Coordinates of C-alpha atoms in Angstrom, one line a residue:
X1 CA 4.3 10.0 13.8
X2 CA 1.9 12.3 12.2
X3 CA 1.0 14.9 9.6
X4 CA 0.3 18.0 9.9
X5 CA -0.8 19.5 6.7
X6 CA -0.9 18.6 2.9
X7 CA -1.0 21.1 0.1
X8 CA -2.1 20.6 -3.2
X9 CA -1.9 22.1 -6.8
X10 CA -3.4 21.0 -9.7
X11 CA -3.5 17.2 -8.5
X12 CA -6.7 15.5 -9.6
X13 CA -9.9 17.1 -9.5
X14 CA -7.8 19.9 -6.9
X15 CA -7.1 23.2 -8.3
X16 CA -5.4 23.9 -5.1
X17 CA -6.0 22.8 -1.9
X18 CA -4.4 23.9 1.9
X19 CA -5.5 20.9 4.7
X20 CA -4.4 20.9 7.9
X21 CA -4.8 17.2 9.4
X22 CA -5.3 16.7 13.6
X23 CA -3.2 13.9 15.5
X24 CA -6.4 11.9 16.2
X25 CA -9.3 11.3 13.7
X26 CA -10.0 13.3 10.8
X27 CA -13.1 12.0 8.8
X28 CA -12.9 13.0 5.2
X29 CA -16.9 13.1 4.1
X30 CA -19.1 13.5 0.8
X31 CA -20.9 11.5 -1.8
X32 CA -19.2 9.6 -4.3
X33 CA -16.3 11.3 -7.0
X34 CA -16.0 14.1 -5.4
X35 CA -12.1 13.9 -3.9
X36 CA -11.7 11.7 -1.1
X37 CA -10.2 8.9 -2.2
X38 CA -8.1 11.6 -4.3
X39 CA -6.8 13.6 -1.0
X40 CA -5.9 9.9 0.3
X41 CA -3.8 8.8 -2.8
X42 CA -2.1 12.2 -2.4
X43 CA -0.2 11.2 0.7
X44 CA 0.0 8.0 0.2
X45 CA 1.9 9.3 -2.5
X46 CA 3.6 11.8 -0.9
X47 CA 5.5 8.8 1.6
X48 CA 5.8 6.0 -1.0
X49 CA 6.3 8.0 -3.9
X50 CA 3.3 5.4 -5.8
X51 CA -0.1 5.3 -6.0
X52 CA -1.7 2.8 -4.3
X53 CA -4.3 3.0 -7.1
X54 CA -1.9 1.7 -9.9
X55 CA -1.8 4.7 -11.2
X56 CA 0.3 6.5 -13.3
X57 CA 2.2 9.8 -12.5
X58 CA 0.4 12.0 -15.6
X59 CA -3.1 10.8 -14.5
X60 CA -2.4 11.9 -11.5
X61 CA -2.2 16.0 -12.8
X62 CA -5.4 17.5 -13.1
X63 CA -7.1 17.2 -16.6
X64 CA -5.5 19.8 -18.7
X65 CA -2.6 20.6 -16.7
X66 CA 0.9 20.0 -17.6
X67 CA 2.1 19.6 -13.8
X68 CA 1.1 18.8 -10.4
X69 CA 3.0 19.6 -6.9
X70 CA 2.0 17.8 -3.6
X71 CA 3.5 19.2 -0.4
X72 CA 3.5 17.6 2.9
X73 CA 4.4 18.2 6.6
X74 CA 4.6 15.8 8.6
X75 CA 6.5 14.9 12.6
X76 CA 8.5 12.2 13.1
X77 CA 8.7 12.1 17.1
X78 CA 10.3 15.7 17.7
X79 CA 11.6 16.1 14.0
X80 CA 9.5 17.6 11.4
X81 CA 10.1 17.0 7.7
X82 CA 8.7 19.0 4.4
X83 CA 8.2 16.5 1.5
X84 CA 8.0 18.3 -2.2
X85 CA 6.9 16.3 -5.0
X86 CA 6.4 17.6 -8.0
X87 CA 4.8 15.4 -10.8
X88 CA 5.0 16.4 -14.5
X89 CA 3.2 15.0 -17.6
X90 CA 6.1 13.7 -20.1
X91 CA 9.2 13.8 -17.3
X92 CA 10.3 12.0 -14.2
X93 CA 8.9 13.0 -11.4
X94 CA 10.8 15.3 -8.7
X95 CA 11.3 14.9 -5.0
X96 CA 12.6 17.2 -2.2
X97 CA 13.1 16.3 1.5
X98 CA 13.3 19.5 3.4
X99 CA 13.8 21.7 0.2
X100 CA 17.0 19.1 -0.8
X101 CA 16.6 17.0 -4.0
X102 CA 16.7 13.5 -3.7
X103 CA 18.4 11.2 -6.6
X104 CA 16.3 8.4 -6.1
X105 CA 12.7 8.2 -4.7
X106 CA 14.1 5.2 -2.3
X107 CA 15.1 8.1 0.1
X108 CA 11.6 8.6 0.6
X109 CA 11.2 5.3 2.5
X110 CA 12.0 5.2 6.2
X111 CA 10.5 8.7 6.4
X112 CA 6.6 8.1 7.2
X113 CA 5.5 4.7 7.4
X114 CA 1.9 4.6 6.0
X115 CA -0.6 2.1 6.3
X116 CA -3.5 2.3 3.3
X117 CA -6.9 0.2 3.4
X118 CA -9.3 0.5 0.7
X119 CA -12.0 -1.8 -0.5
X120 CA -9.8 -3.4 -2.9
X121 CA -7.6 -5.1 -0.3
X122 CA -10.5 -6.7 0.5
X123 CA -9.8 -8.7 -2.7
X124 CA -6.4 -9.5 -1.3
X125 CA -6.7 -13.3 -0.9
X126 CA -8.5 -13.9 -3.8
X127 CA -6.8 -12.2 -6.5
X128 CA -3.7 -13.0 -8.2
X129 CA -0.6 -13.5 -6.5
X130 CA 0.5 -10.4 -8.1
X131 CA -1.7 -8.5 -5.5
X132 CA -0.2 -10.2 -2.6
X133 CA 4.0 -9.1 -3.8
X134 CA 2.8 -5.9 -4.2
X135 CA 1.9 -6.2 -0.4
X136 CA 4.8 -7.8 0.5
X137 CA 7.1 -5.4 -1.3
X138 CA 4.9 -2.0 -0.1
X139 CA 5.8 -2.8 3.7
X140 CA 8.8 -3.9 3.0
X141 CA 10.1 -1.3 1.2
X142 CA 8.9 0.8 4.3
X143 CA 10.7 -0.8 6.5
X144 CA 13.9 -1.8 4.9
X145 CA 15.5 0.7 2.4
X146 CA 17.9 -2.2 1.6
X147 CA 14.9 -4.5 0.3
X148 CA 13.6 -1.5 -1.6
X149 CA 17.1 -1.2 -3.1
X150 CA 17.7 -4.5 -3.6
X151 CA 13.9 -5.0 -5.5
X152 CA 15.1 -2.4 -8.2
X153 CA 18.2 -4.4 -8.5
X154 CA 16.4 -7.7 -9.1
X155 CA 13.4 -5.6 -11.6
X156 CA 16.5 -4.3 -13.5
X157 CA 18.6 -7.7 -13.9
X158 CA 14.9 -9.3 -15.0
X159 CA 14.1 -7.0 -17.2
X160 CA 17.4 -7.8 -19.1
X161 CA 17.6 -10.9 -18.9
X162 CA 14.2 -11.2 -20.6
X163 CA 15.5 -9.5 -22.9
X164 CA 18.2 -11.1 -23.7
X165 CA 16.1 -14.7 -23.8
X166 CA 14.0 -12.8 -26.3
X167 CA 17.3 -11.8 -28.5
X168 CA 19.1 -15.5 -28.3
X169 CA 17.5 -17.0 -31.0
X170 CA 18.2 -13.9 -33.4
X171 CA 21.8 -13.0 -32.6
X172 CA 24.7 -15.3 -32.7
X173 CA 26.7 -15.8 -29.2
X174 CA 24.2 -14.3 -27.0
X175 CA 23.8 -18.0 -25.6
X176 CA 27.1 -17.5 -23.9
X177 CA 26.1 -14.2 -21.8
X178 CA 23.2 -15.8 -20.4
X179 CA 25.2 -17.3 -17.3
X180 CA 26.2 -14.0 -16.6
X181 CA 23.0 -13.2 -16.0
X182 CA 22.1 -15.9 -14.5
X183 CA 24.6 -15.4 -11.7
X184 CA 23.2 -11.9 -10.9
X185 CA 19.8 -13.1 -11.1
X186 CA 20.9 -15.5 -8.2
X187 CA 22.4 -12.8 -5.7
X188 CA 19.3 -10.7 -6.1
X189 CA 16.9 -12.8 -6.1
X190 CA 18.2 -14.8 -2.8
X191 CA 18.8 -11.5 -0.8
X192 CA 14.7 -11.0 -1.7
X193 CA 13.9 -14.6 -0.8
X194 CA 15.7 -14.4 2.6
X195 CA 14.3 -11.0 3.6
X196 CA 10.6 -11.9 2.5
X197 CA 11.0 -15.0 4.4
X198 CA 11.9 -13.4 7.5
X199 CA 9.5 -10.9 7.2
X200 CA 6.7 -13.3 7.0
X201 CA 7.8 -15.4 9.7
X202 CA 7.4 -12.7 11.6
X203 CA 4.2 -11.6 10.4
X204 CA 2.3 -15.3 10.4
X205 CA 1.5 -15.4 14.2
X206 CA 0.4 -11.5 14.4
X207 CA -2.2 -12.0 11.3
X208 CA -3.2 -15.6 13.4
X209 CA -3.8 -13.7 16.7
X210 CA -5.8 -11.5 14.9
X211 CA -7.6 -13.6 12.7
X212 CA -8.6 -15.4 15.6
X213 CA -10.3 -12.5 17.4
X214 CA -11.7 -11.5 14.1
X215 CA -13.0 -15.3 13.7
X216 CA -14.6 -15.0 17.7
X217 CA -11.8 -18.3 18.1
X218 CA -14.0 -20.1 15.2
X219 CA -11.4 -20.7 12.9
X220 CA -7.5 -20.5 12.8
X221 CA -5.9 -19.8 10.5
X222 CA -2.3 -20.2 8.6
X223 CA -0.3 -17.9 7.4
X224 CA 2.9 -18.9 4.9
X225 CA 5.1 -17.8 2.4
X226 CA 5.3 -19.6 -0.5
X227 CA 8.9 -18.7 -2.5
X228 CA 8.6 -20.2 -6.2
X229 CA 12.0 -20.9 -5.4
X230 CA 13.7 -22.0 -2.5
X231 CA 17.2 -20.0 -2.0
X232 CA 19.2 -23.3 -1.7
X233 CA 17.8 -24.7 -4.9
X234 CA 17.8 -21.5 -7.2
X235 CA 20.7 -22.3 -8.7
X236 CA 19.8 -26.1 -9.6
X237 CA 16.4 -24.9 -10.7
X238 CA 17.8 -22.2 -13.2
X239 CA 19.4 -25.3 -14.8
X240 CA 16.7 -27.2 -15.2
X241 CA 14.1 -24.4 -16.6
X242 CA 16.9 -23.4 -19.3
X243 CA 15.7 -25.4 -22.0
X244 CA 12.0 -23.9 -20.9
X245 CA 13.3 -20.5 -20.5
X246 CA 14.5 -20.4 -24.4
X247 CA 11.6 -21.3 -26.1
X248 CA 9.3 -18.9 -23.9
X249 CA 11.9 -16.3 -24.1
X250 CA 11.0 -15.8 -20.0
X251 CA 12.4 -16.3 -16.6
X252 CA 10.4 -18.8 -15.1
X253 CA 11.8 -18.6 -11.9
X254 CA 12.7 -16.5 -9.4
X255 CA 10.9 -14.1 -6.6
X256 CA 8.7 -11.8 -9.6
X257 CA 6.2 -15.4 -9.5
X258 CA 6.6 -15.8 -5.0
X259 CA 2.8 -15.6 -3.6
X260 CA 1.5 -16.3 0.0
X261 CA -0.5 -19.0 1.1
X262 CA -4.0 -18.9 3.3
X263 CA -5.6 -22.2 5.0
X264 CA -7.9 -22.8 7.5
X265 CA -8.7 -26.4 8.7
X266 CA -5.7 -27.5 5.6
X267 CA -7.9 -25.8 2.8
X268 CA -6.5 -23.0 0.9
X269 CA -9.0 -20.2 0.9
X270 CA -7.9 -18.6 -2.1
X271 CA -9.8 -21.4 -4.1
X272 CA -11.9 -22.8 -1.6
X273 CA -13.0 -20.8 1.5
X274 CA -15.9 -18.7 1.1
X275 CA -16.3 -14.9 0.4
X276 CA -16.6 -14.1 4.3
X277 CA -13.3 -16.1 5.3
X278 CA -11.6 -14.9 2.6
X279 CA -12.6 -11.1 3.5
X280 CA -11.9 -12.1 7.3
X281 CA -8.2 -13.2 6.3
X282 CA -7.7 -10.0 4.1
X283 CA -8.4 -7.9 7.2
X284 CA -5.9 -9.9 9.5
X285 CA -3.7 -9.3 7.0
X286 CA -4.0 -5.7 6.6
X287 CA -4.1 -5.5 10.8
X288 CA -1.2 -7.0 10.9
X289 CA 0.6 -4.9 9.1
X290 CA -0.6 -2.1 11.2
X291 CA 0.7 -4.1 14.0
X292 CA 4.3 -4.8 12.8
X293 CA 5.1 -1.8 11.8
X294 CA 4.6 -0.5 15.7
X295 CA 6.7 -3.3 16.8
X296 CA 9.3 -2.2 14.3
X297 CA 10.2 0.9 14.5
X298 CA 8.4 1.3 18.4
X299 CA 6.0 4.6 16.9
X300 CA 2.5 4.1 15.2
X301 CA 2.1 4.3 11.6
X302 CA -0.4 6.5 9.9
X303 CA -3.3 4.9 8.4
X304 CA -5.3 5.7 5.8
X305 CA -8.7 4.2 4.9
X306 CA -10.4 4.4 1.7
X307 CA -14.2 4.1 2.5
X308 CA -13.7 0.6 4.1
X309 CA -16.1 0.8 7.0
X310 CA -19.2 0.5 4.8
X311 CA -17.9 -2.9 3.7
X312 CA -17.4 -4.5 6.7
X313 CA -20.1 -6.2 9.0
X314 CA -20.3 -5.0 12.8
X315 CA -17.8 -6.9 14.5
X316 CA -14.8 -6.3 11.9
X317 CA -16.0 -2.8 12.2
X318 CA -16.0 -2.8 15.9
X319 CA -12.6 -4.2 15.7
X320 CA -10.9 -2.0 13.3
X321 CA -12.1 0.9 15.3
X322 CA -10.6 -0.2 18.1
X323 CA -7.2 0.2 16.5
X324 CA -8.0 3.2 15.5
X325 CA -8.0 5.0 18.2
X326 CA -4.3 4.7 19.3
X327 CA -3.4 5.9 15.8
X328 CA -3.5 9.2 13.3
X329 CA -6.0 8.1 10.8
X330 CA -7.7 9.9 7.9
X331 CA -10.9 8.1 6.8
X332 CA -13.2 9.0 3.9
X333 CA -16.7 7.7 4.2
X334 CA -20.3 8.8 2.6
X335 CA -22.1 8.6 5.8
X336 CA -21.2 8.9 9.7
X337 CA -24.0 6.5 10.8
X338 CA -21.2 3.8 11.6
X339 CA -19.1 6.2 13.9
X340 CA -21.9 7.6 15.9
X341 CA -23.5 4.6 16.3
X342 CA -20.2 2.8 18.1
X343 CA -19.5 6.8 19.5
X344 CA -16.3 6.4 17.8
X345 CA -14.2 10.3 18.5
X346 CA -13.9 12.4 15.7
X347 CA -11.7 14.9 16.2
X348 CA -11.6 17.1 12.8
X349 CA -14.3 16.8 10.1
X350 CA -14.0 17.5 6.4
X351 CA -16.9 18.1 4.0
X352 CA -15.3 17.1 0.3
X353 CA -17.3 18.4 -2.5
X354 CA -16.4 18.8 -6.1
X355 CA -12.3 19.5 -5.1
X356 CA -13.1 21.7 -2.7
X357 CA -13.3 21.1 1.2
X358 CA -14.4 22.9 4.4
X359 CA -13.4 22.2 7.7
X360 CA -16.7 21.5 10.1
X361 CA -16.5 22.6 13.7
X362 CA -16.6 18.9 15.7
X363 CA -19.3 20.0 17.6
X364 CA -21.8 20.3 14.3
X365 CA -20.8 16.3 14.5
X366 CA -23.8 15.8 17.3
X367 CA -22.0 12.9 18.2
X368 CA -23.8 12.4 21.3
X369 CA -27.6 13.6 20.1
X370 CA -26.6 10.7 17.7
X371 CA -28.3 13.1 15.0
X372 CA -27.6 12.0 11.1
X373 CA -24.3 14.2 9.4
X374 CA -26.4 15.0 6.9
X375 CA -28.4 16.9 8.9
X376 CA -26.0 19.8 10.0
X377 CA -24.6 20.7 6.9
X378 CA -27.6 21.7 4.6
X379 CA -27.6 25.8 4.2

């Protein structure tokens, strides 16, 4: 699985922008707010139809634009596939898959399978447990175009029956409707349960076997998910949180409050393990992923990484390379002085400077004379 090229009008700080993207490495390079990240969030967008910045679709267009098209080509094995988004300011945004409309962006997912690392995940373990769903329903979604469908489903029933908690107490006999509710609620929100449980089952020994190499066999780690609700006890639980539910006009349980736990030695990390362990985990996790997905669907995803290197000490580094190099990978950085000095292969360089990039020869890299980037582009 690769890409091939990526075309851009009017999105972010690009004006326009024609980028043609090798199988191997391509290093995306330049100081700080000058597009990288921006070219990144642009395929990422491209595959998953989201940004992975929280971002919404009209700050997305370039600043005093009314619309933005993103174009990308990418190969699936043998089979190539054109993906057309086009992103307006006050409207839905609209998808074509080989110059067909889609209905729904859920026909994006299955296409590309894209793995994104940025400095943030690095936060993973101890933020909220917000952070980690949104991990959880990212790959899944990726993976299985049922979950995705099924996650709208479950957002849609949730948001009404919120609703309709918040409306009881003003409207005679909307009491009555809430088991109706309720009952949809509970076929939802168990499909969820059972496929995030799966999934994780799966995933807790790969992020383990990582961690441990990550660790140098120091520490092991474990891995669970933790389901606010069990499936065999939603129902009862519903029952007892009604009275709760009414005066906080709020479902208080369900999958929207699941999370995933992190121990080492029996402590949770996410309160007690230090900085280092709790970085260490986030990049198991992230690995992982990377991981799964080839196990999946027997291909390598495409990865994407968001100036991470820098914030890594030596060994994750060393490690992370390593997994690179089986893969497609487009990296943005601010300096080369970690890939030269592990002689990680570059295959296709990219100067980034105010929306505007230029392809570098790889030999102007001196990856051998182990000579500083900086020092082959001046003019």
């Amino acid at each position: 699985m690769q890409i091939d090229s990526l075309e851009l009008q009017n999105f972010r700080n690009y004006e326009n922008l024609s980028l043609r993207l090798c199988r191997g490495s391509n290093i995306l390079y330049g100081e700080n707010a000058q597009g990288k990240t921006n070219l990144l969030e642009a395929i990422f967008m491209a595959c998953t139809a989201k940004s992975y910045r929280f971002t919404k679709d009209r700050d997305l267009i370039r600043f005093g634009e009314e619309e933005a098209h993103i174009k990308l080509i990418l190969r699936k094995g043998s089979a190539p596939y054109r993906i057309d988004m086009h992103l307006k300011r006050n409207q839905s945004k609209g998808i074509a898959i080989d110059e067909i409309p889609i209905r729904r962006a859920s026909e994006l997912f299955g296409i590309a399978n894209i793995v994104c690392f940025s400095p943030e995940d690095l936060s993973l373990i101890k933020d909220g447990p917000v952070v980690r769903r949104r991990f959880l329903d990212l790959e899944l979604c990726q993976l299985n175009r049922g979950y995705l469908q099924e996650l709208g489903r479950y957002g849609r029933i949730l948001n009404q029956r919120n609703r309709l908690l918040r409306d009881i107490p003003f409207k005679a006999g909307l009491l009555d409707t809430l088991s109706v509710w309720d009952e949809q609620l509970l076929s939802s929100g168990t499909a969820l349960i059972e496929i995030r449980s799966a999934f994780m089952k799966r995933l807790s020994p790969i992020i383990s076997e990582i961690h441990g190499r990550l660790s140098g066999g120091r520490e092991k780690i474990e891995v669970d998910y933790e389901p606010n609700v069990k499936a065999e006890n939603f129902r009862k639980k519903l029952s007892l949180l009604r009275e709760s539910e009414l005066k906080q006009h709020l479902s208080l349980a369900g999958p929207h409050r699941d999370d995933i736990s992190f121990r080492i030695d029996g402590r949770d990390i996410r309160k007690f393990g230090s900085q280092g362990q709790q970085r260490t985990a986030a990049l198991a996790l992230k690995l992982s992923e990377i991981e799964l997905v080839r196990e999946m669907i027997d291909d390598t995803p495409i990865l994407l990484l968001d100036d991470v290197l820098s914030e890594l000490d030596s060994a994750r580094q060393n490690y992370l390379l390593k997994i690179l190099k089986d893969t497609q990978n487009i990296i943005s950085c601010t300096g080369l002085d970690d890939f030269l000095s592990k002689r990680f292969p570059i295959d296709q360089l990219y100067q980034v400077e105010r929306g505007k990039i230029r392809e570098l020869p790889r030999s102007d890299t001196k990856v051998c004379s182990g000579y500083r980037f900086s020092d082959t582009i001046k003019e």
